C-alpha atoms as a PDB file:
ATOM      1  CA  UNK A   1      12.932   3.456 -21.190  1.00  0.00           C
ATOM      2  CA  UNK A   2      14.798   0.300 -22.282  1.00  0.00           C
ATOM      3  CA  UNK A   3      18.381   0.800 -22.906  1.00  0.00           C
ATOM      4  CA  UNK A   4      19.692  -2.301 -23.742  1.00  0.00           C
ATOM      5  CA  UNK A   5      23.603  -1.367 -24.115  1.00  0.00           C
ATOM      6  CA  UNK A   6      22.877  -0.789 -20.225  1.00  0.00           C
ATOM      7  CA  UNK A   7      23.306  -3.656 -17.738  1.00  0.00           C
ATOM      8  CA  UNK A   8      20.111  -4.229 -15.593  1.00  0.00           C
ATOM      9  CA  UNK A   9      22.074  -2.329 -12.523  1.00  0.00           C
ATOM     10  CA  UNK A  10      22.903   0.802 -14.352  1.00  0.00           C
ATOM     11  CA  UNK A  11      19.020   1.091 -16.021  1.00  0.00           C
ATOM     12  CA  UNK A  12      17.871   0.852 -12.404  1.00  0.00           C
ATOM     13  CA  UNK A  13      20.257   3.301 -11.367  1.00  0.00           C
ATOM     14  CA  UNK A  14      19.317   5.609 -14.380  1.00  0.00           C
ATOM     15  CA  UNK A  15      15.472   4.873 -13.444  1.00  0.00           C
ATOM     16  CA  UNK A  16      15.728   6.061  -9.560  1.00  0.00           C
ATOM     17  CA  UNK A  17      18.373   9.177 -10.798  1.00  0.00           C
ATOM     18  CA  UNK A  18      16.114  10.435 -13.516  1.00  0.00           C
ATOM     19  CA  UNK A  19      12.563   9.538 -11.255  1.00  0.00           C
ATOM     20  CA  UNK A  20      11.447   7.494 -13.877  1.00  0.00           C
ATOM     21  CA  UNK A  21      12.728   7.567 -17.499  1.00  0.00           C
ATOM     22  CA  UNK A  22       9.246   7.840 -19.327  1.00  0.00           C
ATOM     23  CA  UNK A  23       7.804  10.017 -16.501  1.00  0.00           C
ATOM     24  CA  UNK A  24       6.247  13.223 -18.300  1.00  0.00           C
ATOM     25  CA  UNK A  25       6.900  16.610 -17.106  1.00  0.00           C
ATOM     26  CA  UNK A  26       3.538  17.196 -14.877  1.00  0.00           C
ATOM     27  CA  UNK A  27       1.866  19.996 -14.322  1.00  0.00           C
ATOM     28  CA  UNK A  28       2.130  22.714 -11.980  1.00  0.00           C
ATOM     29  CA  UNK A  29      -0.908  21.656 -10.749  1.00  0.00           C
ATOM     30  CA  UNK A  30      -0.065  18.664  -8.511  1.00  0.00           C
ATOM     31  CA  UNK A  31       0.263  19.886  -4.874  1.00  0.00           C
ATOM     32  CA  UNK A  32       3.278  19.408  -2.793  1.00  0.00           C
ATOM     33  CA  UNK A  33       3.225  16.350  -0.060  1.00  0.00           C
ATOM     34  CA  UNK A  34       5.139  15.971   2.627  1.00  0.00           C
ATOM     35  CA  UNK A  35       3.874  12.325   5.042  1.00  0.00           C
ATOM     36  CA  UNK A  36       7.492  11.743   6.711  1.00  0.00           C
ATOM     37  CA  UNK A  37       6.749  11.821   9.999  1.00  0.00           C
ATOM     38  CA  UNK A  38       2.969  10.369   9.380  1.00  0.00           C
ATOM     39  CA  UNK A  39       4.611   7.169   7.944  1.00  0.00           C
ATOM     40  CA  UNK A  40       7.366   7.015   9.847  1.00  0.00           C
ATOM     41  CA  UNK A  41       5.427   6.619  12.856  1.00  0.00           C
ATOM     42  CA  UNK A  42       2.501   4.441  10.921  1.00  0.00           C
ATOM     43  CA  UNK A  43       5.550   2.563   9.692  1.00  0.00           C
ATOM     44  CA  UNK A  44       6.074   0.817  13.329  1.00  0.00           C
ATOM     45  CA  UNK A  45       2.626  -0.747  13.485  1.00  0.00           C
ATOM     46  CA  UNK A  46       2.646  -2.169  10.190  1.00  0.00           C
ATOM     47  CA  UNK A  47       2.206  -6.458  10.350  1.00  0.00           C
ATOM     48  CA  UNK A  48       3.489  -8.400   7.268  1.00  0.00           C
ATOM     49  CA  UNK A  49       2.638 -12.056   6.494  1.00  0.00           C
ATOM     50  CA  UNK A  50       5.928 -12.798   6.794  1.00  0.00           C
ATOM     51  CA  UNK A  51       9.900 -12.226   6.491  1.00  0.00           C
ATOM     52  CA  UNK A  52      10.189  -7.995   5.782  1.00  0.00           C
ATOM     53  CA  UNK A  53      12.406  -5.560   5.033  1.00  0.00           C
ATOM     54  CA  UNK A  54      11.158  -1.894   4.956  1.00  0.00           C
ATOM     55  CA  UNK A  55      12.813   1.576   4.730  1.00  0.00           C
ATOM     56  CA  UNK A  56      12.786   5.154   3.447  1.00  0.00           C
ATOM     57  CA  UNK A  57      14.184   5.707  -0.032  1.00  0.00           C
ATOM     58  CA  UNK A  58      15.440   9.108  -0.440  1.00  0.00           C
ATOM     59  CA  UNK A  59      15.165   9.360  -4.536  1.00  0.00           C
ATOM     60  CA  UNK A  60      16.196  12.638  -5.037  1.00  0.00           C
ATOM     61  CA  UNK A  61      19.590  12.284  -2.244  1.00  0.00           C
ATOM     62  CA  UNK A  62      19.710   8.866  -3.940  1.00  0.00           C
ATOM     63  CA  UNK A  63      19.889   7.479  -0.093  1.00  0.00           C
ATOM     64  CA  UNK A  64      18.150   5.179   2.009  1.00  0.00           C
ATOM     65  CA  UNK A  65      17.201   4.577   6.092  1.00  0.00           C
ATOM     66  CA  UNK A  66      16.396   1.037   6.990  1.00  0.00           C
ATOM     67  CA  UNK A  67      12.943   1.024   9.399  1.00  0.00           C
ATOM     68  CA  UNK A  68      12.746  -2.545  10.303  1.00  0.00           C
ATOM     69  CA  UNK A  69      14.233  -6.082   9.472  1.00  0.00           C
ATOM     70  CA  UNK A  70      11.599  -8.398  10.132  1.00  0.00           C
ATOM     71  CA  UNK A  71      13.217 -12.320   9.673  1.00  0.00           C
ATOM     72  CA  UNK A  72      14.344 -11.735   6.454  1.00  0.00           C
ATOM     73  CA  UNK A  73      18.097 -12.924   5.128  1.00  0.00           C
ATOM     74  CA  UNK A  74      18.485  -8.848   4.346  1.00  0.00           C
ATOM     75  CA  UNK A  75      20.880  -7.493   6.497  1.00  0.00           C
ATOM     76  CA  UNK A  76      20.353  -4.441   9.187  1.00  0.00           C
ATOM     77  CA  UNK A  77      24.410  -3.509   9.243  1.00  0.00           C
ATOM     78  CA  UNK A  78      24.067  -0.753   7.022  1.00  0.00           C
ATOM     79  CA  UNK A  79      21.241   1.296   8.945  1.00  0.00           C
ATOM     80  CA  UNK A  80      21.426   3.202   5.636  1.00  0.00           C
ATOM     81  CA  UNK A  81      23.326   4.590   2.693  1.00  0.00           C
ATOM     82  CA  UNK A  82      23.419   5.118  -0.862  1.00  0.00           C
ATOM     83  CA  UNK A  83      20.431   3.915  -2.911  1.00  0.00           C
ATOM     84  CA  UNK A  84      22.976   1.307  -5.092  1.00  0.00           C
ATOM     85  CA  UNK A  85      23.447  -0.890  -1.997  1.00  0.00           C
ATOM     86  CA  UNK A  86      19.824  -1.609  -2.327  1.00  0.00           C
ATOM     87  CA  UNK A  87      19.956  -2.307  -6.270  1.00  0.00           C
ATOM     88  CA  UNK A  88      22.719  -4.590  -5.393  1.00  0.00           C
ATOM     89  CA  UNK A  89      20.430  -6.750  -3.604  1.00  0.00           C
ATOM     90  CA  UNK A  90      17.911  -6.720  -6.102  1.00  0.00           C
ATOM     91  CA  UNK A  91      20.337  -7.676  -8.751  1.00  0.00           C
ATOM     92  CA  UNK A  92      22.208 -10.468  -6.399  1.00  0.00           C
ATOM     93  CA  UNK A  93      18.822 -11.559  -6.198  1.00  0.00           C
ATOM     94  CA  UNK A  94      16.228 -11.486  -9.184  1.00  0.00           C
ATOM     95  CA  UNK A  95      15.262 -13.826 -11.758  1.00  0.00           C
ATOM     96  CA  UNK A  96      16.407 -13.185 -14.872  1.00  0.00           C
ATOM     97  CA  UNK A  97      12.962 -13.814 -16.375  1.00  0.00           C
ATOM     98  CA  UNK A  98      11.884 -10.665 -13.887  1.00  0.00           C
ATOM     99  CA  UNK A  99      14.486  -8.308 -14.642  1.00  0.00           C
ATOM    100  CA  UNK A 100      12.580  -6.268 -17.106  1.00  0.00           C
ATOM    101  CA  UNK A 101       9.492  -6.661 -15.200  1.00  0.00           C
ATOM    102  CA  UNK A 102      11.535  -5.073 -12.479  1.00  0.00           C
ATOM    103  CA  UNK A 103      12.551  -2.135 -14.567  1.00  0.00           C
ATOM    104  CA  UNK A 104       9.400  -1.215 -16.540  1.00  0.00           C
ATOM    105  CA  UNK A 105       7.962  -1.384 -12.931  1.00  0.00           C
ATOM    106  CA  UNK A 106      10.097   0.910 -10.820  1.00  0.00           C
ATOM    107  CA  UNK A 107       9.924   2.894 -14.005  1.00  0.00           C
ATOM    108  CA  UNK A 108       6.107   3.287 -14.138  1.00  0.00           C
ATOM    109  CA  UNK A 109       5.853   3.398 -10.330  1.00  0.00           C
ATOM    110  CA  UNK A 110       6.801   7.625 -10.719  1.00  0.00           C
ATOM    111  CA  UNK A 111       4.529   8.641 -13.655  1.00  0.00           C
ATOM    112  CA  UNK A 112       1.116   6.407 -12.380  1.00  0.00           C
ATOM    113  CA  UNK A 113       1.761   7.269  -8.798  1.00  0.00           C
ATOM    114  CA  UNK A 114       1.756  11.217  -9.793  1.00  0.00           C
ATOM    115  CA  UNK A 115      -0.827  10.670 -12.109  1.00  0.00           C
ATOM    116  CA  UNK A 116      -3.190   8.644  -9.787  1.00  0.00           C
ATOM    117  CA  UNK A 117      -2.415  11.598  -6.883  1.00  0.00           C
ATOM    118  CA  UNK A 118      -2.843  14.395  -9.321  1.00  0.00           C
ATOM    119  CA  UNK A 119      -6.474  13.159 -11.027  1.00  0.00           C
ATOM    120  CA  UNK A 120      -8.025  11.760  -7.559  1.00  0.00           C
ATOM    121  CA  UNK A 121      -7.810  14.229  -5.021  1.00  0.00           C
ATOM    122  CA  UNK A 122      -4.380  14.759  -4.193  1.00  0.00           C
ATOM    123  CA  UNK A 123      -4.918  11.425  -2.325  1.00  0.00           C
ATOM    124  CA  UNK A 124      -1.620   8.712  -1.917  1.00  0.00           C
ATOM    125  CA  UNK A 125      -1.431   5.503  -3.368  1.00  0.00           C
ATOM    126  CA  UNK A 126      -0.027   2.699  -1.891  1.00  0.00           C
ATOM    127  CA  UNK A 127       1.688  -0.079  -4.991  1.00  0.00           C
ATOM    128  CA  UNK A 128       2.284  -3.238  -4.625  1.00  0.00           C
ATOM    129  CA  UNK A 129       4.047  -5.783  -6.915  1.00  0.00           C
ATOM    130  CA  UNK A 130       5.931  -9.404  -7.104  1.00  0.00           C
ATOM    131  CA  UNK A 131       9.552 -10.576  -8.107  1.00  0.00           C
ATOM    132  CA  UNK A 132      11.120 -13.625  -8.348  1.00  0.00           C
ATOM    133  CA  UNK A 133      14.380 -14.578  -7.315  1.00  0.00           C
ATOM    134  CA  UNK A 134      17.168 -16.765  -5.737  1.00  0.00           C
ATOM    135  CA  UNK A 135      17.727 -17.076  -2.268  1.00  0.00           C
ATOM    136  CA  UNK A 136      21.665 -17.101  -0.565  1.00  0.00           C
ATOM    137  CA  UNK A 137      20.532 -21.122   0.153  1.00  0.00           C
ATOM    138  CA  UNK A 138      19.613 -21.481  -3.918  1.00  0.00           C
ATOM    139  CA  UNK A 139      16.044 -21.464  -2.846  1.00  0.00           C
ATOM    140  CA  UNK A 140      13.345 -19.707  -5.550  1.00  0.00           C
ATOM    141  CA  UNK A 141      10.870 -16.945  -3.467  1.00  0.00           C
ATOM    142  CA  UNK A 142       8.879 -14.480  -4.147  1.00  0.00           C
ATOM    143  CA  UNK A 143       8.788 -11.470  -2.728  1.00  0.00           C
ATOM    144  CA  UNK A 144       6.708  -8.619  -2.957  1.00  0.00           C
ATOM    145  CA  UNK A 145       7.588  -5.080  -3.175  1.00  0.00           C
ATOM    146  CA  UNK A 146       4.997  -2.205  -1.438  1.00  0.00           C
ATOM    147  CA  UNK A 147       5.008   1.767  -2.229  1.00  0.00           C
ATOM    148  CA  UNK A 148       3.647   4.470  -0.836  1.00  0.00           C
ATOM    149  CA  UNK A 149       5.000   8.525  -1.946  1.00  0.00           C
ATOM    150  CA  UNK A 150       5.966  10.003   1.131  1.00  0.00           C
ATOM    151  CA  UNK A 151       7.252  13.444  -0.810  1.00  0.00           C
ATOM    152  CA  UNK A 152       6.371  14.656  -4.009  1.00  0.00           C
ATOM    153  CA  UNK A 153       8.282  18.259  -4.868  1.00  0.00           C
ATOM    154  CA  UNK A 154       8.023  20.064  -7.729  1.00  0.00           C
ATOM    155  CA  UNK A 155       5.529  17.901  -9.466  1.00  0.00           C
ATOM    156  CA  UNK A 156       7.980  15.084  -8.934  1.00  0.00           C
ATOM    157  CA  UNK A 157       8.084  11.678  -6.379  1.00  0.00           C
ATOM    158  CA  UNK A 158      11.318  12.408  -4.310  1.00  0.00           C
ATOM    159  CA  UNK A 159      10.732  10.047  -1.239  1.00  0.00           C
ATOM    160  CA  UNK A 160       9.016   6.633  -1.109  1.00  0.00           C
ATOM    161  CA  UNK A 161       8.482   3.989   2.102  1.00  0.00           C
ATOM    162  CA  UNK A 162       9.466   0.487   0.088  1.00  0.00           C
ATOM    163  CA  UNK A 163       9.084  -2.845   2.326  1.00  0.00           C
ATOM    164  CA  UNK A 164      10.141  -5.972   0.554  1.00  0.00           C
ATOM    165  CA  UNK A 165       7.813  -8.921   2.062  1.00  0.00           C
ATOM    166  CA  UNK A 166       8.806 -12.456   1.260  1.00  0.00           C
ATOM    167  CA  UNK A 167       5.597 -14.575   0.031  1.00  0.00           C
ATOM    168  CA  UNK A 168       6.582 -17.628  -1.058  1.00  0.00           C
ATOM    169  CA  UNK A 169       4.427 -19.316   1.275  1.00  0.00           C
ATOM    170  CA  UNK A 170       1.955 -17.913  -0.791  1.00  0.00           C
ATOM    171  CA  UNK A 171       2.611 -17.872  -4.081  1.00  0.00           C
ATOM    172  CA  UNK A 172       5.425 -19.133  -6.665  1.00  0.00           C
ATOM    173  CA  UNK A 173       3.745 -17.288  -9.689  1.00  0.00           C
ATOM    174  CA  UNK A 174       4.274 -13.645 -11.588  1.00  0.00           C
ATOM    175  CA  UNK A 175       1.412 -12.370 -12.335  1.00  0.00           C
ATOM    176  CA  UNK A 176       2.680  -9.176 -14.236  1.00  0.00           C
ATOM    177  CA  UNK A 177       0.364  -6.870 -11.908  1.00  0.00           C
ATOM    178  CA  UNK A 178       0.920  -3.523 -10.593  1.00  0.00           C
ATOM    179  CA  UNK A 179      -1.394  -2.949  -8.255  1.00  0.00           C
ATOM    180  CA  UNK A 180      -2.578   0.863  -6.456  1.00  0.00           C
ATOM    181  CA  UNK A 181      -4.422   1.015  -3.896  1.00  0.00           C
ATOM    182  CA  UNK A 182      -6.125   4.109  -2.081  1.00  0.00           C
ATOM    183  CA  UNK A 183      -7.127   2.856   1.715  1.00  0.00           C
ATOM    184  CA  UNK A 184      -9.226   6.109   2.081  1.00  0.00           C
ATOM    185  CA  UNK A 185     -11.746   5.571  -0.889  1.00  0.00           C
ATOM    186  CA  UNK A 186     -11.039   1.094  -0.837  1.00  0.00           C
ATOM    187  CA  UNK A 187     -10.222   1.536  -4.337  1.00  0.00           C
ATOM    188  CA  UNK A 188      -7.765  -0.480  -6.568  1.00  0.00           C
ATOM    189  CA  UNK A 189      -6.363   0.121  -9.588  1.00  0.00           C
ATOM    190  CA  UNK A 190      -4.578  -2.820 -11.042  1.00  0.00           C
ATOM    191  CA  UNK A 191      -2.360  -2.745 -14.143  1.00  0.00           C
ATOM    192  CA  UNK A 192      -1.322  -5.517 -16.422  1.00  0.00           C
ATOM    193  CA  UNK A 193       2.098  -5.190 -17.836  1.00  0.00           C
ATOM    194  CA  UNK A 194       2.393  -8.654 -19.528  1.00  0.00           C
ATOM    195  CA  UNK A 195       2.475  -7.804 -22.641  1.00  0.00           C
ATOM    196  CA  UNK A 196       5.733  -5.220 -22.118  1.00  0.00           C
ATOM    197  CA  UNK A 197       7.783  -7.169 -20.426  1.00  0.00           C
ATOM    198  CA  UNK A 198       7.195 -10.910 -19.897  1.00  0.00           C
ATOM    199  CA  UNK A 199      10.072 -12.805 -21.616  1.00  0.00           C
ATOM    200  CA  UNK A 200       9.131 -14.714 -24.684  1.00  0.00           C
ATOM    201  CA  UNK A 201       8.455 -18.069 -24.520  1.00  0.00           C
ATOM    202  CA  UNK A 202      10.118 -20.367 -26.864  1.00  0.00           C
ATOM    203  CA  UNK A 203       7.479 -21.153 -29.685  1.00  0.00           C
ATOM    204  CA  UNK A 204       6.127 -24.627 -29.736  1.00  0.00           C
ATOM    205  CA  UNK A 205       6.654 -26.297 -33.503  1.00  0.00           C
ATOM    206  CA  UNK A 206       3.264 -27.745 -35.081  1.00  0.00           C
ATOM    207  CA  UNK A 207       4.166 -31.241 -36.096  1.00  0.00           C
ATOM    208  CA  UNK A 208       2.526 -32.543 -38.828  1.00  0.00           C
ATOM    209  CA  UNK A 209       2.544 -35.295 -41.166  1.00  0.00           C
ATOM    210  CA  UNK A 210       0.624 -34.506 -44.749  1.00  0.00           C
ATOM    211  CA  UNK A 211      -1.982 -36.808 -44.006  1.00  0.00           C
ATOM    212  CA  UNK A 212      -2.506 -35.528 -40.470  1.00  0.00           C
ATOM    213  CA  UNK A 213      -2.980 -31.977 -42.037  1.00  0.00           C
ATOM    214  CA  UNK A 214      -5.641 -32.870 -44.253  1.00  0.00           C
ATOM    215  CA  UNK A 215      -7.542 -34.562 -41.423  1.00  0.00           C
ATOM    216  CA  UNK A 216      -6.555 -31.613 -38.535  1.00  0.00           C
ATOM    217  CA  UNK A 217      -8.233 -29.168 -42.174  1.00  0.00           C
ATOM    218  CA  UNK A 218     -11.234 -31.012 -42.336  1.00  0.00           C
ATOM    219  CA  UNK A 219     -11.681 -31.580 -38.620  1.00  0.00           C
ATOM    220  CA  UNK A 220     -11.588 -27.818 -38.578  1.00  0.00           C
ATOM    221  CA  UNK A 221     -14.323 -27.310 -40.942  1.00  0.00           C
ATOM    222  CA  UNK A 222     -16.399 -29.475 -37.959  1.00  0.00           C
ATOM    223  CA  UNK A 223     -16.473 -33.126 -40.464  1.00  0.00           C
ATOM    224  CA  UNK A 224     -16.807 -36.350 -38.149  1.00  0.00           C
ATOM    225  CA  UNK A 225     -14.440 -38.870 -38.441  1.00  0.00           C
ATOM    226  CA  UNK A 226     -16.994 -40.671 -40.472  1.00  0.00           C
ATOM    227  CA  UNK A 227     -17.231 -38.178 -43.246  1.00  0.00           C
ATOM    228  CA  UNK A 228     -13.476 -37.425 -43.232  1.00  0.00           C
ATOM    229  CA  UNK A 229     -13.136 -41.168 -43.668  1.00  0.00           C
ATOM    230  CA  UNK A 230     -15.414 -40.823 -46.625  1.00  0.00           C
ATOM    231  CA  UNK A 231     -13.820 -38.118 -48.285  1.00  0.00           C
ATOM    232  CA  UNK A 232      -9.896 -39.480 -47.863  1.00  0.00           C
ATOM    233  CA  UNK A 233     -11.290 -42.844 -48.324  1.00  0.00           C
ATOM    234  CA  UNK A 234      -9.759 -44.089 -46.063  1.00  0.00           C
ATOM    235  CA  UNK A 235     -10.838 -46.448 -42.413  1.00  0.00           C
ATOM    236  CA  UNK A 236     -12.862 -44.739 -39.504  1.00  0.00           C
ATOM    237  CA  UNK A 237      -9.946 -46.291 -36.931  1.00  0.00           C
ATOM    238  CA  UNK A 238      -7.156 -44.821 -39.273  1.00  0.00           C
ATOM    239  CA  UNK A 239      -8.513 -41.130 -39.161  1.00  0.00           C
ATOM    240  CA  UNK A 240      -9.491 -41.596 -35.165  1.00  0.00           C
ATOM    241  CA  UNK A 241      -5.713 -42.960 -34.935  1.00  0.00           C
ATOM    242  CA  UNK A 242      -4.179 -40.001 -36.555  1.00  0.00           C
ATOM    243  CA  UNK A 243      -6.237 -37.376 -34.512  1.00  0.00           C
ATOM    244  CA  UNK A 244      -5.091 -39.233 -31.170  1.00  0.00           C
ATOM    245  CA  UNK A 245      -1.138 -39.506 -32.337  1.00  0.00           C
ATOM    246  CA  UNK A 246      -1.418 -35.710 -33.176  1.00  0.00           C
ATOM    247  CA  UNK A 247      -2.659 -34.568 -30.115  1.00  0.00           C
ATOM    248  CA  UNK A 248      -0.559 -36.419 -27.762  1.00  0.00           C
ATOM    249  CA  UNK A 249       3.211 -35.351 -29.997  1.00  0.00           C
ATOM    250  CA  UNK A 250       1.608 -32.093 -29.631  1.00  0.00           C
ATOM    251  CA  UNK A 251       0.780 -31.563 -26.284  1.00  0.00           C
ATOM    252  CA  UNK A 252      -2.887 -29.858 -26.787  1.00  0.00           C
ATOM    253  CA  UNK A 253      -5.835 -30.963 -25.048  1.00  0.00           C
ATOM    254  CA  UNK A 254      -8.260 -32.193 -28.336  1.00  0.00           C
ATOM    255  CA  UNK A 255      -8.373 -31.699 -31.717  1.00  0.00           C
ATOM    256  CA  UNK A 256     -10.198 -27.974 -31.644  1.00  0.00           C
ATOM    257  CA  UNK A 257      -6.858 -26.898 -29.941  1.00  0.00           C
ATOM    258  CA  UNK A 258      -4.719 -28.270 -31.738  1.00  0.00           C
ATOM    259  CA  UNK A 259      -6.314 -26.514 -34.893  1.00  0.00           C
ATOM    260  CA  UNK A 260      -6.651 -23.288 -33.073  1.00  0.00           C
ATOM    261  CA  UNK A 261      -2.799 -23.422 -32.564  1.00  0.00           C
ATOM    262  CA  UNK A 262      -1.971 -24.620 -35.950  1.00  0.00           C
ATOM    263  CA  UNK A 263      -3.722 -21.475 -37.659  1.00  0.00           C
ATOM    264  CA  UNK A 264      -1.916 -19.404 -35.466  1.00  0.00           C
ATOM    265  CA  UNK A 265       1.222 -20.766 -36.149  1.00  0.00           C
ATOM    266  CA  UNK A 266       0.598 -20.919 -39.895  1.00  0.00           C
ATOM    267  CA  UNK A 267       0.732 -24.456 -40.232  1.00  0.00           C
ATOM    268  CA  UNK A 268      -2.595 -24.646 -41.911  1.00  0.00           C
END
């Protein structure tokens, strides 16, 4: 799916043209849907915990219809249009840190949805997930994105209802989730994409003196500072010393963490 001589507008444009870039050519067996009017007219009693934008994504006429505008900075003027003006936003807005999250997500958003309607009963899921971004005023928010297939044709999603609900005021985190939910049966399905597409964090360098080594080696092997004393001969404050200095330049919370993270690192 990743295409990285592609800038993060023209994968998402690639994504919503193609329906999902890894999406696997399904079966014959997946039944037409057709909810249009059904959501369109659910769509007008629907209460979000706070600012909204919602509307009808068109994926296979690459357009969209804006349904409501809820106190949100997103702007109504364009009561629709093509599906780019929308990617615009997102890319105006996001977090670089969320970008791939973005894409891996809109990307697996075709394949689980038809694969979730296709093994449960022909039944809808509604998706939900967060992104992180910066606001017009330079403010960070969160906002999370809902789902729900209102057309699939030909064994493929063509039409989705997407509202965008700001949730700062309830949470600053990313929590790499994809979550599919089936209000008919109350069952949820939650993936954890983490490990695809959260950016790497910048390794933290294990600083060690030779002496603190041999102590953080036999503290490992679960000696006291008593018998590591014994064995370096040297004082009971001077071992107790180094394990406290250690710690603290290191950041970790005791000495069994500060092992842990040296053997991982290949310090020791």
């Amino acid at each position: 799916m990743k295409k990285a001589s592609l800038t993060f507008k023209e994968q998402l444009i690639h994504i919503y043209r193609q329906k999902g870039t890894s999406k696997k050519v399904q079966s014959n067996v997946i039944k037409d849907l057709d909810n249009y009017d059904k959501l369109l007219e659910e769509s007008k009693s629907y209460h979000y915990p706070g600012p909204t934008y919602s509307c009808i994504l068109d994926v296979e006429q690459q357009t969209f219809k804006v349904l409501a505008v809820q106190g949100t900075y997103f702007t109504d003027d364009v009561p629709s249009g093509p599906v780019e003006y929308l990617i615009d936003l997102v890319n105006e807005f996001i977090l670089d840190d969320d970008r791939q999250m973005y894409l891996y997500t809109i990307d697996k958003l075709f394949s689980y949805h038809l694969y979730l309607y296709s093994t449960r009963g022909n039944k809808p899921y509604k998706s939900s997930f967060t992104f992180r971004g910066i606001s017009e005023a330079g403010k960070k928010e969160v906002l999370m994105q809902q789902n729900i297939p209102i057309r699939i044709k030909n064994g493929e999603v063509t039409m989705y209802f997407i509202s965008v609900t700001n949730i700062s005021h309830i949470t600053t985190d990313q929590n790499y989730t994809i979550n599919f939910y089936n209000s008919d049966e109350k069952e949820s399905v939650n993936l954890n994409v983490e490990a695809y597409c959260a950016p790497e964090k910048p390794s933290h360098l294990i600083e060690l003196s030779d002496r603190e080594k041999d102590i953080l080696i036999l503290s490992s092997d679960g000696m006291s500072a008593k018998e590591i004393s014994g064995k370096l001969e040297i004082a009971v404050e001077t071992v107790n010393r180094h394990k406290k200095n250690m710690i603290k330049k290191n950041k970790m919370k005791n000495i069994i963490h500060l092992a842990s993270e040296a053997i991982k690192k290949g310090v020791l």
